[in-house]
mmCIF file with all atom_site columns, C-alpha atoms in Angstrom:
data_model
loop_
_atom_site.group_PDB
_atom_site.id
_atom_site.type_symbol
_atom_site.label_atom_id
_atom_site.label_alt_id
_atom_site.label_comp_id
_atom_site.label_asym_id
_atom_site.label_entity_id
_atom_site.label_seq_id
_atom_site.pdbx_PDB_ins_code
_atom_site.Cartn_x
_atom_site.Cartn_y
_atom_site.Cartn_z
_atom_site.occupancy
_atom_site.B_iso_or_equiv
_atom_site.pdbx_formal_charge
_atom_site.auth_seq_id
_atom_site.auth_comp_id
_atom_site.auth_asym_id
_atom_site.auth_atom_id
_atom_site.pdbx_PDB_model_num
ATOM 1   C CA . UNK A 1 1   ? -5.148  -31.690 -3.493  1.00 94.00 ? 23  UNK A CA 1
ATOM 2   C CA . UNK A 1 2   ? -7.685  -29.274 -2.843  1.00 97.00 ? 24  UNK A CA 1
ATOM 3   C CA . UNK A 1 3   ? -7.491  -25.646 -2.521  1.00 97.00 ? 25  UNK A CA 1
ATOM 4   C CA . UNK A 1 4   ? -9.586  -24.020 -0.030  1.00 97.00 ? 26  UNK A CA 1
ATOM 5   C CA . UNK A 1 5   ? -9.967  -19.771 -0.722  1.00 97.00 ? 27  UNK A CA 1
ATOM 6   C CA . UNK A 1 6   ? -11.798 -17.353 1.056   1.00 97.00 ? 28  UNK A CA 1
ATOM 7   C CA . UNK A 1 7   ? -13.107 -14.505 -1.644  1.00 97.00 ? 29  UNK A CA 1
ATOM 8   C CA . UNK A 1 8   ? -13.692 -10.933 -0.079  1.00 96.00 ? 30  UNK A CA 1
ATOM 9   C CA . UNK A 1 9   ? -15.567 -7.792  -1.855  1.00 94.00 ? 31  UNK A CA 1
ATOM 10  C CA . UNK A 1 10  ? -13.586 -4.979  -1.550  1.00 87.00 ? 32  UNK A CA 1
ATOM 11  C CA . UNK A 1 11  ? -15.990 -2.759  0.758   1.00 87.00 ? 33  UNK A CA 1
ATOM 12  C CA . UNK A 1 12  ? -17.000 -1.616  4.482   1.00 85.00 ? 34  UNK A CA 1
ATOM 13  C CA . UNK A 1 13  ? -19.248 -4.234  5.461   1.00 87.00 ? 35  UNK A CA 1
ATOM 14  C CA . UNK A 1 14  ? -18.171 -8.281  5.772   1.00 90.00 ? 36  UNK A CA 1
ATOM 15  C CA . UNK A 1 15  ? -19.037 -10.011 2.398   1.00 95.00 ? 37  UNK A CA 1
ATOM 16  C CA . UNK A 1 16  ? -17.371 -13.118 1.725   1.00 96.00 ? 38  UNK A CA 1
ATOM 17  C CA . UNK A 1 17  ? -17.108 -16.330 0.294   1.00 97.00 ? 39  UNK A CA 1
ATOM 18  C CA . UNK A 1 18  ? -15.071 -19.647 1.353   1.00 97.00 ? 40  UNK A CA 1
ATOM 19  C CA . UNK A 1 19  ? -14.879 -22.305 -1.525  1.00 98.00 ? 41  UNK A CA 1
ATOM 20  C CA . UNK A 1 20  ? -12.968 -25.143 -2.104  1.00 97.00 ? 42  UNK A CA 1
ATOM 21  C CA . UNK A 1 21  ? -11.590 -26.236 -5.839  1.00 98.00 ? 43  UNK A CA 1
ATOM 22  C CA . UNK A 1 22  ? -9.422  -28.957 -6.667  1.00 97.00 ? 44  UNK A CA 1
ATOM 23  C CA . UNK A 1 23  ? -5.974  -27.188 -7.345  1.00 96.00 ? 45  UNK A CA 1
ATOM 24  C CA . UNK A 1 24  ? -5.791  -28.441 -11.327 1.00 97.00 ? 46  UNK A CA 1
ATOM 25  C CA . UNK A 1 25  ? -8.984  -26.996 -11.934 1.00 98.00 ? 47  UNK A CA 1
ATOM 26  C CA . UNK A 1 26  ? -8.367  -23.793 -14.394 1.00 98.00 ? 48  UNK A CA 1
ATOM 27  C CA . UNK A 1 27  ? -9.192  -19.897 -13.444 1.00 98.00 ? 49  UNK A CA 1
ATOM 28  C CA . UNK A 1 28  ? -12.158 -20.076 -15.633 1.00 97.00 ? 50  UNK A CA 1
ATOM 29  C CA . UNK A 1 29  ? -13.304 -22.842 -13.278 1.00 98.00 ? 51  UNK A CA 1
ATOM 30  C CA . UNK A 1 30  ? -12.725 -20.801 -10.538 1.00 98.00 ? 52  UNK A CA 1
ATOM 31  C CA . UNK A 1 31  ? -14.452 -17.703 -12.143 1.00 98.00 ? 53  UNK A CA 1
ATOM 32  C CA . UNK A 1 32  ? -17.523 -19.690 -12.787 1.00 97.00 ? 54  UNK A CA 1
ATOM 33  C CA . UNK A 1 33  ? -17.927 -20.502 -8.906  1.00 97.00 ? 55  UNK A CA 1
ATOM 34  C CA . UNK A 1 34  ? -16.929 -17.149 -7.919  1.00 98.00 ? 56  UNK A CA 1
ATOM 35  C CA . UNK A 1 35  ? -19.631 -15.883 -9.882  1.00 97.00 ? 57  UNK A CA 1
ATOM 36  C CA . UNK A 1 36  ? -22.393 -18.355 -8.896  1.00 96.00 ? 58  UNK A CA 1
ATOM 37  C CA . UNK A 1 37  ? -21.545 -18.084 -5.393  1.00 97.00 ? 59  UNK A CA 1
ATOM 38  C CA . UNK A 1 38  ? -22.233 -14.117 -5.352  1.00 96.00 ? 60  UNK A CA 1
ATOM 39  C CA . UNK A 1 39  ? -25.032 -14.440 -7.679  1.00 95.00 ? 61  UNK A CA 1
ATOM 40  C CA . UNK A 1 40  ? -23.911 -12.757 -10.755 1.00 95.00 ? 62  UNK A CA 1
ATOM 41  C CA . UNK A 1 41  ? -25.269 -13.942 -13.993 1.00 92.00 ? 63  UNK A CA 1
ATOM 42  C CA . UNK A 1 42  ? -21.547 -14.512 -15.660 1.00 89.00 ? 64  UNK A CA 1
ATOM 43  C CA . UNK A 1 43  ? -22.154 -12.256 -18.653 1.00 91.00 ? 65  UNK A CA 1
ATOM 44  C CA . UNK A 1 44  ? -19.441 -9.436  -17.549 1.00 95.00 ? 66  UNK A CA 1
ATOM 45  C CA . UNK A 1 45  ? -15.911 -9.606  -18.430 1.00 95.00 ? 67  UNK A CA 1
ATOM 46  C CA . UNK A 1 46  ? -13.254 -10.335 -15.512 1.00 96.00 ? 68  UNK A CA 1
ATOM 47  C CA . UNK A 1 47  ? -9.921  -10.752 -14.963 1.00 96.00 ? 69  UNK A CA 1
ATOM 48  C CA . UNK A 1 48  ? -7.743  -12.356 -12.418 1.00 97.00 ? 70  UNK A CA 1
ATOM 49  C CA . UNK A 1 49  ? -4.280  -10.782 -11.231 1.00 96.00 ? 71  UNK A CA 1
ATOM 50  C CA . UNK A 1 50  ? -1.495  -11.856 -9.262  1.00 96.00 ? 72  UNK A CA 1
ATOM 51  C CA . UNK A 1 51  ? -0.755  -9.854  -6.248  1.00 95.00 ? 73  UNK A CA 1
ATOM 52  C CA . UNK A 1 52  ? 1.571   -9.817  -2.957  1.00 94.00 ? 74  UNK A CA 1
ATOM 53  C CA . UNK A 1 53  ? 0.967   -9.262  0.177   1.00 93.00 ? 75  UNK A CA 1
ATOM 54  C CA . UNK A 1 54  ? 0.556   -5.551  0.049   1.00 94.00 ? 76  UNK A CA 1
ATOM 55  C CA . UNK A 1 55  ? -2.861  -6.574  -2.457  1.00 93.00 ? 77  UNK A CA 1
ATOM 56  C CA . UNK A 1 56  ? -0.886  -4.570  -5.208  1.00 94.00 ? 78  UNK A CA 1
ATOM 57  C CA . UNK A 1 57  ? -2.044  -5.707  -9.007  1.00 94.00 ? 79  UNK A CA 1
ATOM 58  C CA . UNK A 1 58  ? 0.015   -7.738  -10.879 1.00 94.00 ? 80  UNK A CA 1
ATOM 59  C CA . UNK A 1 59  ? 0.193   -10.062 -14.334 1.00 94.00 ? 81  UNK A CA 1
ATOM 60  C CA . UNK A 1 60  ? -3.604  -9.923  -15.619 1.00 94.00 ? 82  UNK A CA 1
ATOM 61  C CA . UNK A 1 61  ? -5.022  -13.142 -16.582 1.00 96.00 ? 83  UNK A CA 1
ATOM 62  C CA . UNK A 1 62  ? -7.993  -12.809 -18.623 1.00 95.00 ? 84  UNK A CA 1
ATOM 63  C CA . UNK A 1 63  ? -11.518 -14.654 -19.046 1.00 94.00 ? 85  UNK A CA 1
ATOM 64  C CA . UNK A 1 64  ? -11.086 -12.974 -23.002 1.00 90.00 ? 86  UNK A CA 1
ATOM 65  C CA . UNK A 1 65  ? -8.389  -11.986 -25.253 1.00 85.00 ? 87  UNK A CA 1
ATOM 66  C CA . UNK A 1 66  ? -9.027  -8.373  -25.936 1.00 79.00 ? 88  UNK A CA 1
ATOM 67  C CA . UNK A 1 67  ? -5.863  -7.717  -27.345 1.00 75.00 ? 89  UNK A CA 1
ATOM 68  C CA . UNK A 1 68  ? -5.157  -6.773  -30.969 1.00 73.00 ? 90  UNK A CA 1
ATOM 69  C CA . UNK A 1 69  ? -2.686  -9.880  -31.044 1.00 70.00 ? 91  UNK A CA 1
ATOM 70  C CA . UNK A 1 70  ? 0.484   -8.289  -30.365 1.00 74.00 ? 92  UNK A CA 1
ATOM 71  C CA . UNK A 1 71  ? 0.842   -8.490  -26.592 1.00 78.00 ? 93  UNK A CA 1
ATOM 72  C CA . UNK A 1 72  ? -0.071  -12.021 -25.646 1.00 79.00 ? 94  UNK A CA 1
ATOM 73  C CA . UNK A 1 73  ? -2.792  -12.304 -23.173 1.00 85.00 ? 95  UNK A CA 1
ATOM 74  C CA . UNK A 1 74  ? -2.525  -14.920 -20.396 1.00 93.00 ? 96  UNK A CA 1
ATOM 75  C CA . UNK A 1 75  ? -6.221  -16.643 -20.529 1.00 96.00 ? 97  UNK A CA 1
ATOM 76  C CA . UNK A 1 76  ? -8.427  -18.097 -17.313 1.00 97.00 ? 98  UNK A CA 1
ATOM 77  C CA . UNK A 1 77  ? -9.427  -21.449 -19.376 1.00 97.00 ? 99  UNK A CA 1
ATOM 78  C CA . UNK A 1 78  ? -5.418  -22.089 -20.186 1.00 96.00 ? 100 UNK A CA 1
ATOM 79  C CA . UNK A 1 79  ? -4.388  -21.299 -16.409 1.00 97.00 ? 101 UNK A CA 1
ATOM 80  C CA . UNK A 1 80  ? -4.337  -23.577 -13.488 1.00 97.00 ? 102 UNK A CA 1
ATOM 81  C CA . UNK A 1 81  ? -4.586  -22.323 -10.078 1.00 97.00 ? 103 UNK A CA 1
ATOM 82  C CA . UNK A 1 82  ? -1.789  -24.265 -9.316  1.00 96.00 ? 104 UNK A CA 1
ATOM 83  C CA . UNK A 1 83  ? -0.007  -22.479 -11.766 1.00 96.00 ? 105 UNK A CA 1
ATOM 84  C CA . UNK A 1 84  ? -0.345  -19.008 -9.937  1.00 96.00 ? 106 UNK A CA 1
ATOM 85  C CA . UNK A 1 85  ? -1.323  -19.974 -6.150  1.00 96.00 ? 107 UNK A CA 1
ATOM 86  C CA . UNK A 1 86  ? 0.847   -21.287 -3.909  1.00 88.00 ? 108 UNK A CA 1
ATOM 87  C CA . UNK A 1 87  ? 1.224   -21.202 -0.202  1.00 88.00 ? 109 UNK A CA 1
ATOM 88  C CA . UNK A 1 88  ? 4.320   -18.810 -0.259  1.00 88.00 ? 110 UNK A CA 1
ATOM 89  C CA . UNK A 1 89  ? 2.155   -16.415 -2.864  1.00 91.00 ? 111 UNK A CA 1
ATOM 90  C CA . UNK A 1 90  ? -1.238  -16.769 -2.280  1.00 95.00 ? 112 UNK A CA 1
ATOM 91  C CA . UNK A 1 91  ? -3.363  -14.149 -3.285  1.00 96.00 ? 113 UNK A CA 1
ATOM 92  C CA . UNK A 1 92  ? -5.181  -13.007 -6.587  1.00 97.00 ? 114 UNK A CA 1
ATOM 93  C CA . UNK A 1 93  ? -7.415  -10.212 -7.076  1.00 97.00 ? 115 UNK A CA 1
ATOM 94  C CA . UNK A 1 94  ? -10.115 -10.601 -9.111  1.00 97.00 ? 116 UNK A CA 1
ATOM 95  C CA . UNK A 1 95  ? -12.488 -8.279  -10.957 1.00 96.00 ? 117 UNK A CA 1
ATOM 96  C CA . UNK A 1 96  ? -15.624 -8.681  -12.697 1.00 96.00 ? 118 UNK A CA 1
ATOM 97  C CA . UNK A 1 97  ? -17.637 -6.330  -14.504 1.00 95.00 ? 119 UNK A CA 1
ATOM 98  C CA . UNK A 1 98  ? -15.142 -3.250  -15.653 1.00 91.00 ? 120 UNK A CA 1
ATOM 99  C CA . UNK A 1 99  ? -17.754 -0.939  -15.680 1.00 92.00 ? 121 UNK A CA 1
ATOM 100 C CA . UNK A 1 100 ? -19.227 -1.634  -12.055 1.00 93.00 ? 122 UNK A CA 1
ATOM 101 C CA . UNK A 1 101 ? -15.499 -2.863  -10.889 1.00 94.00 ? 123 UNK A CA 1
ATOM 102 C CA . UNK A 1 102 ? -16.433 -5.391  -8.782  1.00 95.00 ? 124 UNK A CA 1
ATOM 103 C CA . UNK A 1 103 ? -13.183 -6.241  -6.766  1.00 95.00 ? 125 UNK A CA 1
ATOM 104 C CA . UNK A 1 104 ? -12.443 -9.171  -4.870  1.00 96.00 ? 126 UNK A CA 1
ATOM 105 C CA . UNK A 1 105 ? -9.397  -10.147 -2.661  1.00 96.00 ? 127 UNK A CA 1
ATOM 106 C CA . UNK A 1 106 ? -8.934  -14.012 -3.201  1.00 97.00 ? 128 UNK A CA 1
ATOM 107 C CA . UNK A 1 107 ? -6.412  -15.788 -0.614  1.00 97.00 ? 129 UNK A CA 1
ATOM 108 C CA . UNK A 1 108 ? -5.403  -19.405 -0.956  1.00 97.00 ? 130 UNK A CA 1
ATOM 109 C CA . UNK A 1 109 ? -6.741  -19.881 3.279   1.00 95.00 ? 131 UNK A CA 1
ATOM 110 C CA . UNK A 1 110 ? -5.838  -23.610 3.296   1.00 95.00 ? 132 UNK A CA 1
ATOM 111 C CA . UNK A 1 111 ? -4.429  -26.918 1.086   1.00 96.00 ? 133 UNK A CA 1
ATOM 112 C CA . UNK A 1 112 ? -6.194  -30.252 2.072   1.00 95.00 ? 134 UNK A CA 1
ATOM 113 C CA . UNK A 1 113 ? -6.840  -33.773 1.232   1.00 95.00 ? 135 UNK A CA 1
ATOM 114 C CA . UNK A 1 114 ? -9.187  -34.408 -1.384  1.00 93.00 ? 136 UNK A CA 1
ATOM 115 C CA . UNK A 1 115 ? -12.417 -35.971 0.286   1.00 92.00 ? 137 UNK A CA 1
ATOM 116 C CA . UNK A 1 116 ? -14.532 -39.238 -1.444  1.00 93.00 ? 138 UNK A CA 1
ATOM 117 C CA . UNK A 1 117 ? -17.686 -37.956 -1.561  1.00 93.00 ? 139 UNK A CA 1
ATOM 118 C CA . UNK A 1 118 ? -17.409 -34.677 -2.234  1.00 93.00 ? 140 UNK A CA 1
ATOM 119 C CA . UNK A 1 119 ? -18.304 -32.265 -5.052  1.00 95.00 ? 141 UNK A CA 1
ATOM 120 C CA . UNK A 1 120 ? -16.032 -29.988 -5.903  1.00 96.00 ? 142 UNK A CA 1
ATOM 121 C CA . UNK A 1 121 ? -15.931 -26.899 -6.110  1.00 97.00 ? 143 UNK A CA 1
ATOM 122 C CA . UNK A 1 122 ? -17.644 -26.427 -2.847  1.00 96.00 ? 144 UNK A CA 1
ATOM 123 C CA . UNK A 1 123 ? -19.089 -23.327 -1.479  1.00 97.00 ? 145 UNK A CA 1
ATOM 124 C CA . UNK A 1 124 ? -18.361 -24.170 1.740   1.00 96.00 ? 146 UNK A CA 1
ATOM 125 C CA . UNK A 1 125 ? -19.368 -20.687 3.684   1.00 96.00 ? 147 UNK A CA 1
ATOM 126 C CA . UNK A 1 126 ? -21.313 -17.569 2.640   1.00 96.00 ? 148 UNK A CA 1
ATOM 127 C CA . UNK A 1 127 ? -21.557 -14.571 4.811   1.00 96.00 ? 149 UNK A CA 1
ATOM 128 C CA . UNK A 1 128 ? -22.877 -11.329 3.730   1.00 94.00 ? 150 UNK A CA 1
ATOM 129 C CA . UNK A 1 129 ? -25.265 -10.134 0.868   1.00 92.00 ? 151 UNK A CA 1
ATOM 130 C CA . UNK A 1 130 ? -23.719 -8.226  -2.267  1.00 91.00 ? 152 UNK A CA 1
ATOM 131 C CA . UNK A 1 131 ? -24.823 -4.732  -2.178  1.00 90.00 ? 153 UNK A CA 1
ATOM 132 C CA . UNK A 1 132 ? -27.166 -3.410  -5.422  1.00 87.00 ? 154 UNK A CA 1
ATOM 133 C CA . UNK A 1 133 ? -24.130 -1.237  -6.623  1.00 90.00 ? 155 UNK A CA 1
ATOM 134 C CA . UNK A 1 134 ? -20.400 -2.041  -6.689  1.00 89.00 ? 156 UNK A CA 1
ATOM 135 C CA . UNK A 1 135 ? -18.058 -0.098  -3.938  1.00 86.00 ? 157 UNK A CA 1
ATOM 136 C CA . UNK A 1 136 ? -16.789 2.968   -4.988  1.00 82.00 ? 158 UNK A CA 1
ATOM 137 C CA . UNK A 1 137 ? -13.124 2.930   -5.759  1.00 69.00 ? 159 UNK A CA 1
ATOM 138 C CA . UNK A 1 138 ? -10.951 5.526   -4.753  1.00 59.00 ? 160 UNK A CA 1
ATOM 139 C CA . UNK A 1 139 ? -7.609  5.883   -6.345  1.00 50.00 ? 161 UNK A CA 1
ATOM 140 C CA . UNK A 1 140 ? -4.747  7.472   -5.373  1.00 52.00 ? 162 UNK A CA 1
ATOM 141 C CA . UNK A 1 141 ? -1.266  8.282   -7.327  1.00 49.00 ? 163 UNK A CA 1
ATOM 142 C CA . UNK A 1 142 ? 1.764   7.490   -4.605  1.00 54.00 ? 164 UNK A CA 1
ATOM 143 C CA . UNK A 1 143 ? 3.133   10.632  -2.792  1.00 56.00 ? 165 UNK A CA 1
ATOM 144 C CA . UNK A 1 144 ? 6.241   10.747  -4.956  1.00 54.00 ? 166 UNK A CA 1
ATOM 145 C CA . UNK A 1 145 ? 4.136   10.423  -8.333  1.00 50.00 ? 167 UNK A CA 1
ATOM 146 C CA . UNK A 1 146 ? 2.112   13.828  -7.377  1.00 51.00 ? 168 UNK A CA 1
ATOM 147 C CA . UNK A 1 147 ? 4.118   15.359  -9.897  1.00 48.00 ? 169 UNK A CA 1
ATOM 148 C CA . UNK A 1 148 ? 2.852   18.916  -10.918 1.00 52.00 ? 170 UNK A CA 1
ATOM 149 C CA . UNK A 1 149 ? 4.000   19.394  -14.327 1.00 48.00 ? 171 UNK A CA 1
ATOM 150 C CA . UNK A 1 150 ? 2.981   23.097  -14.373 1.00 49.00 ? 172 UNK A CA 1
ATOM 151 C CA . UNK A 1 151 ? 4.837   23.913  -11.379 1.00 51.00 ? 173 UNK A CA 1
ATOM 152 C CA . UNK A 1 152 ? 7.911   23.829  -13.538 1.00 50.00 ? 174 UNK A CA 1
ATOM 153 C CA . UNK A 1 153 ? 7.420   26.488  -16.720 1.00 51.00 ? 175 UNK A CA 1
ATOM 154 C CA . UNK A 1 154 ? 10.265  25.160  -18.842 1.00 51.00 ? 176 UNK A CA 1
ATOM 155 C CA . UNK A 1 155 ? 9.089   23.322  -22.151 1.00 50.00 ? 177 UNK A CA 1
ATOM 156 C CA . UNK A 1 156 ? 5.167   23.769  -21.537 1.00 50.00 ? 178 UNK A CA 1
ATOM 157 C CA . UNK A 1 157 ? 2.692   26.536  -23.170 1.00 49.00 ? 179 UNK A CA 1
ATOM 158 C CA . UNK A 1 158 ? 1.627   29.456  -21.153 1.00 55.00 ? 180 UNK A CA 1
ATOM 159 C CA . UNK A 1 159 ? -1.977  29.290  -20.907 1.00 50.00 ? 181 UNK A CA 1
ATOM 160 C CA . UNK A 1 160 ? -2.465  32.785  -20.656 1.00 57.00 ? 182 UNK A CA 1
ATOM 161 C CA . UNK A 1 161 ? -0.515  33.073  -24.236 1.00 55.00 ? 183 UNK A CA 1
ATOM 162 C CA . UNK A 1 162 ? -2.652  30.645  -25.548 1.00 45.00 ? 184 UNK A CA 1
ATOM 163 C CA . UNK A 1 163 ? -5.194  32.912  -27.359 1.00 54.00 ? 185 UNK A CA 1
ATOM 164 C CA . UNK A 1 164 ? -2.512  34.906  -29.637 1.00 56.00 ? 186 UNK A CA 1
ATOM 165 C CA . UNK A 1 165 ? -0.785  31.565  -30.628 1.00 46.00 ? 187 UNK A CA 1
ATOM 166 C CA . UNK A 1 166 ? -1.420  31.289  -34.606 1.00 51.00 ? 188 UNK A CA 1
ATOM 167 C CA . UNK A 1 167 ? -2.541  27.770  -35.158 1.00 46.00 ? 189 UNK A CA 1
ATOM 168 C CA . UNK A 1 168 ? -1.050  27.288  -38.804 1.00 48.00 ? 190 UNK A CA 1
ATOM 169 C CA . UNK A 1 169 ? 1.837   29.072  -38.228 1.00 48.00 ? 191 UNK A CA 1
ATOM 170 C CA . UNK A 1 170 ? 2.205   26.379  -35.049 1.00 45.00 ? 192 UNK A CA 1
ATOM 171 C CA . UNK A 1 171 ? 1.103   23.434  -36.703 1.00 44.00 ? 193 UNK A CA 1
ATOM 172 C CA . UNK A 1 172 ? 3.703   20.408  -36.754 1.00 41.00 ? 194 UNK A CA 1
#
């Protein structure tokens, strides 16, 4: 079977890529196309994650383990897409370069027959040039995590105090 995605940047104007990949074929697979197909040299570090249909981040899978070894790190060249696309869950997002942020919103569009004759992965339709510079991302905490900490005195330093604290005598 072959899975056919369209792959969106994250920004105002309409910038987008439809490709089609045989389903078995591993996120690293996927990542190379990705990156061919919007003309990045494949250098930068990116990461897949599964999301729902509110785009909300979820597991990270990984084109490197960066970890010091204790928390295992689910990698692109040991995942299938099969393994984390499906047609009741089928979006990803996927980032490249963490300094620039690149962000793309990947959604499985379509599954279909495998085709003689054809070379896959396909870049089947290209619309829109990449800007020079990444989108800017704006984040926002949720309205009930806009927690003010100061509002509430008990347990935190005075700041007005602060200059006739003795630092040895408060040393832990």
């Amino acid at each position: 079977m072959i899975y056919r995605f369209r792959i969106i940047l994250d920004t105002e104007e309409d910038v987008f890529r439809d490709i089609e990949i045989e389903k078995t074929a591993t996120l690293e697979e996927f990542h190379n196309v990705i990156t061919q197909s919007f003309s990045f040299d494949g250098t930068e570090m990116a990461s897949f994650y599964t999301s729902d249909e509110q785009w909300s981040q979820g597991e990270e899978i990984s084109l490197f383990d960066m970890s010091d070894g204790n928390n295992p790190v689910r990698l692109m060249a040991e995942t299938r897409l099969e393994d984390v696309v499906y047609e009741s869950s089928p979006r990803l997002l996927y980032i490249y370069d963490f300094l620039s942020m690149w962000t793309f919103m990947v959604e499985l569009a379509e599954v279909a027959e495998f085709e003689n004759g054809r070379e896959y992965p396909n870049v089947m339709f290209v619309h829109g040039q990449l800007p020079d510079q990444a989108p800017d991302k704006e984040f926002k905490a949720d309205p009930e995590d806009d927690y003010d900490a100061y509002d509430d005195d008990e347990g935190f330093v005075d700041l007005d105090d602060y200059d006739e604290m003795d630092f040895n005598e408060n040393w832990n």
